[in-house]
Amino acid sequence: MNLSLEYQNTILAELLLEDGLLILSRGLRLFGIICSLLKMHVKKQNLVLLLNASSNEEQSLKEGLADLGMRKPGLKIVNSEMGAKERNALYLNGGILSITSRVLIVDLLNKIMPTDKITGILVCHAERITDTSTEAFILRIYRQENKDGFIKAFSDSPESFTSGLAPLQNTLRLLHLRKVFLWPRFHNTIQKNLEERGPDVVELHQPLSVAMNGIQAAIIECMEACLSDIKRGNPMIDIDDLTTEDAMNKSFDLNIRLQLEPFWHRLAKQRVYVRVIPKDDEEESDINSEFPPNIHPVLEELPKWNLLGDIMNEIEHEIELSNKQSQHTDNLILIMTEDIRTCSKLREYLSTNQNDLKEGETRGRPMLNKLLKSYFRNKDGITKASRNLHQSASKSKNTDNAENKVYKKSESASINERTDKTKLKTPYKRVQQPPNKRRRVRGGSIAAAIVSRNPTMTTNITPHSVDNEIKEIADLSSKNESSSSSAQAQETGFCQDELDTSTFSSHFGLIPTSSLVVVRPLNGEDDDRLLASLKPKFIIIYHPDPAFVRRVEVYKASNPNLSIRVYFMMYENSVEEQRYLTSIRKEKEAFERLIREKSTMALPIGQMEVNLETSGNFALPTQNTRIAGGGLTADNLQQIIVDVREFRSALPSMIHLRGIKIYPCKVEVGDYILTPKICVERKSISDLIGSFSSGRLYSQCEAMSIYYKQPMLLIEFEHNRAFSLTAVDDVKSYIGMNDISSKLVLLTLTFPRLKIIWSSSPYETVQIFQDLKKSQDEPDPERAMAIGLEGGEDADSDYNITPQDFLRALPGITSKNYKRVMSRVENLKELSEMSLTDMQALIGEQYGRLLYDFFNKDARV
């Protein structure tokens, strides 16, 4: 990942000169710049932290540093699996560490991380930094205790900085930065570097088929109607974001799909297959051997497959010409798709041998037939499972439904009778042939496999006849596959995978590069390494992606001596084309807005100071100044004990922001200890429902009632969300026992001293906590950690938190026995392999039976 382009070196020089936020267009090797920046700080006395990087990005950075000659010590990963003492030793030794935010904030508050020794912090995905994020909490503490260390932030998502009021200015404030570096694709330096040595690009616009055009128009029309209904029914929402163009984005599609899921079963059966009445003089050989004789599937191949075949033929022809002129072997072909599923389909399509196809059969027909049969088998299995469920449910009904039962049974019997008669009238025997044929031949033609109009064709399909046809096809396919597998097993003595041995070559050896065709899905920053390692001569972009297009441009500009041809495939006048153009336009508009905001935003003069006492001053007026000593001094700050598991939420950050001192501890009872008498268990709405279902909330409230005089349950809603458990329209006249409100009432009746706190947001929760702590004693961390522990147990043990959470969620594991299990069992694997006798000896007869049954339950039943 050497930086060989001018714009890359300029960006690196700017970041070395001054702290700031870098916003770069996607696909311009952002992580290559981060790798080079990390390399310059690889010194034994330096401690550089990397925040907000995913596991894949961490691996990419490790490999990038290895390419730069920094394999050792390289990038070290720090997570919750490491003990506190081990992490402290790692911090003192220095180096480049990628650390999770929750672990780092706990170590900063507990002084395990020496803040004064941190050389600097690099923040990835700066667009995710918000007021309530843990990263903002970390940077606030870091800048408060370390004024000399650097902070550098990175982002390749400019669209994320365009929503809200002054988003760029707010992000810089949270990052404690004053400088922003904007590098869009239309920057003069980038344009100069990429366009003067660009690759040879061939744009291919494939027209949509008639059916695809009709489907696209119908879907867009439906989307427009749905969006209009949403606008009319919700006048409070932002109408500007509800456009058909915005709805084409993938995130919007997922939300719409959830609403349209109940309507997918209404797909017209006529567009899947048709029943054809065979003529009397039709020969047996003309009947489709893959399906029953009266079923002809209507399968339409994607137009891009034909275009891809033409491209492969053109490339193959050019390779043959170049081999005659000179002996060049670097002719690797790289095909990039958007997902793994498309990769598998293209591999199977390209490996199908045209010479083995039947007359009139297209190249994609065998694969489509196999997919259709798989669909029928799955649907038949679901139908059988649904039928079994209905039968078991009907047995449990009372005698009032006896007549309905008789009717359903007689109807089912008549359907089965008609199905049996149909099978007897149309005897059928399929000629055996090996399934899953695959050929490794490039190119090929394609034709539409659509049944023409025929006077003997009928589309009068009833739901019962459709189910019968599906069952007939599934039974036929299962019968053929079982007979094929049994015959194979008799020959070899065991059942093998269904592979066509005729597709294998007798030659064994390395495949030359000139004959390789690599099909890969788009994978973000890893695509840069893919291009550098494969060095393809021909690149086919099957699905348009602006980021990958730029990666190819950067790759070609960095290797001007390489000859690269890019085939850019796109459906003409389609949603795919619109989505591609919209993403480019939105990125450009986002950068233009950022440039304008950068020129007008207000920045603080001098170094931004962060002081815990001053940052919490706005909380001081809540104290009662009429009472002598009621004022809050810097030497007598309020303090709250917080369970370390709670740092996944935003509340600890908000508490610290209000000037309240936080003690992170492993607390066995409660989540927040406000005073020696007040203990609070915090639950979000989703956590509240899950805790009621598992029964965990009962045991938590029971423990709080035993050890604290004022146990409290905090039900906290998310910020800017409705402050209600259920919508007004969903309120029923009758409240059942399984409703949340009923369970809350039973909980308060069971524990009379339990108080319930309703909070609309974390901001409101902090204010409630401050009111509860007025004129109260401060909690003792040592006592809080000791509560709930058995005698002789150490509160400062080095057990990992994540395995503890998993262990305590198992059946039979309680707050009283989980410590004993951890002290006597090495890990969860050893626990799962214990016998029933050993488990009962460890945690008791009843709990041991529950745990043993959980580990040894057959998941297939």
Short mmCIF file of C-alpha atoms in Angstrom, two decimals, residues 44-48 78 84-97 112-115 117-118:
data_model
loop_
_atom_site.label_atom_id
_atom_site.label_comp_id
_atom_site.label_asym_id
_atom_site.label_seq_id
_atom_site.Cartn_x
_atom_site.Cartn_y
_atom_site.Cartn_z
CA LYS A 44 8.65 1.61 21.01
CA GLN A 45 7.99 4.70 23.11
CA ASN A 46 4.79 5.60 21.22
CA LEU A 47 1.30 4.44 22.18
CA VAL A 48 -1.13 5.01 19.30
CA VAL A 78 -7.27 -5.45 22.27
CA ALA A 84 -7.11 -6.10 33.06
CA LYS A 85 -3.53 -6.88 34.13
CA GLU A 86 -2.62 -8.13 30.66
CA ARG A 87 -4.06 -4.99 29.06
CA ASN A 88 -2.17 -2.73 31.46
CA ALA A 89 1.13 -4.44 30.62
CA LEU A 90 0.35 -4.04 26.91
CA TYR A 91 -0.37 -0.33 27.34
CA LEU A 92 2.91 0.25 29.17
CA ASN A 93 4.92 -1.47 26.42
CA GLY A 94 3.48 0.89 23.78
CA GLY A 95 2.83 0.21 20.12
CA ILE A 96 -0.15 0.49 17.78
CA LEU A 97 -3.31 -0.87 19.37
CA ILE A 112 -5.65 1.08 33.78
CA MET A 113 -4.82 3.02 30.64
CA PRO A 114 -2.06 5.62 31.35
CA THR A 115 -3.60 8.63 29.62
CA LYS A 117 1.48 8.07 27.81
CA ILE A 118 -0.93 8.05 24.83
#
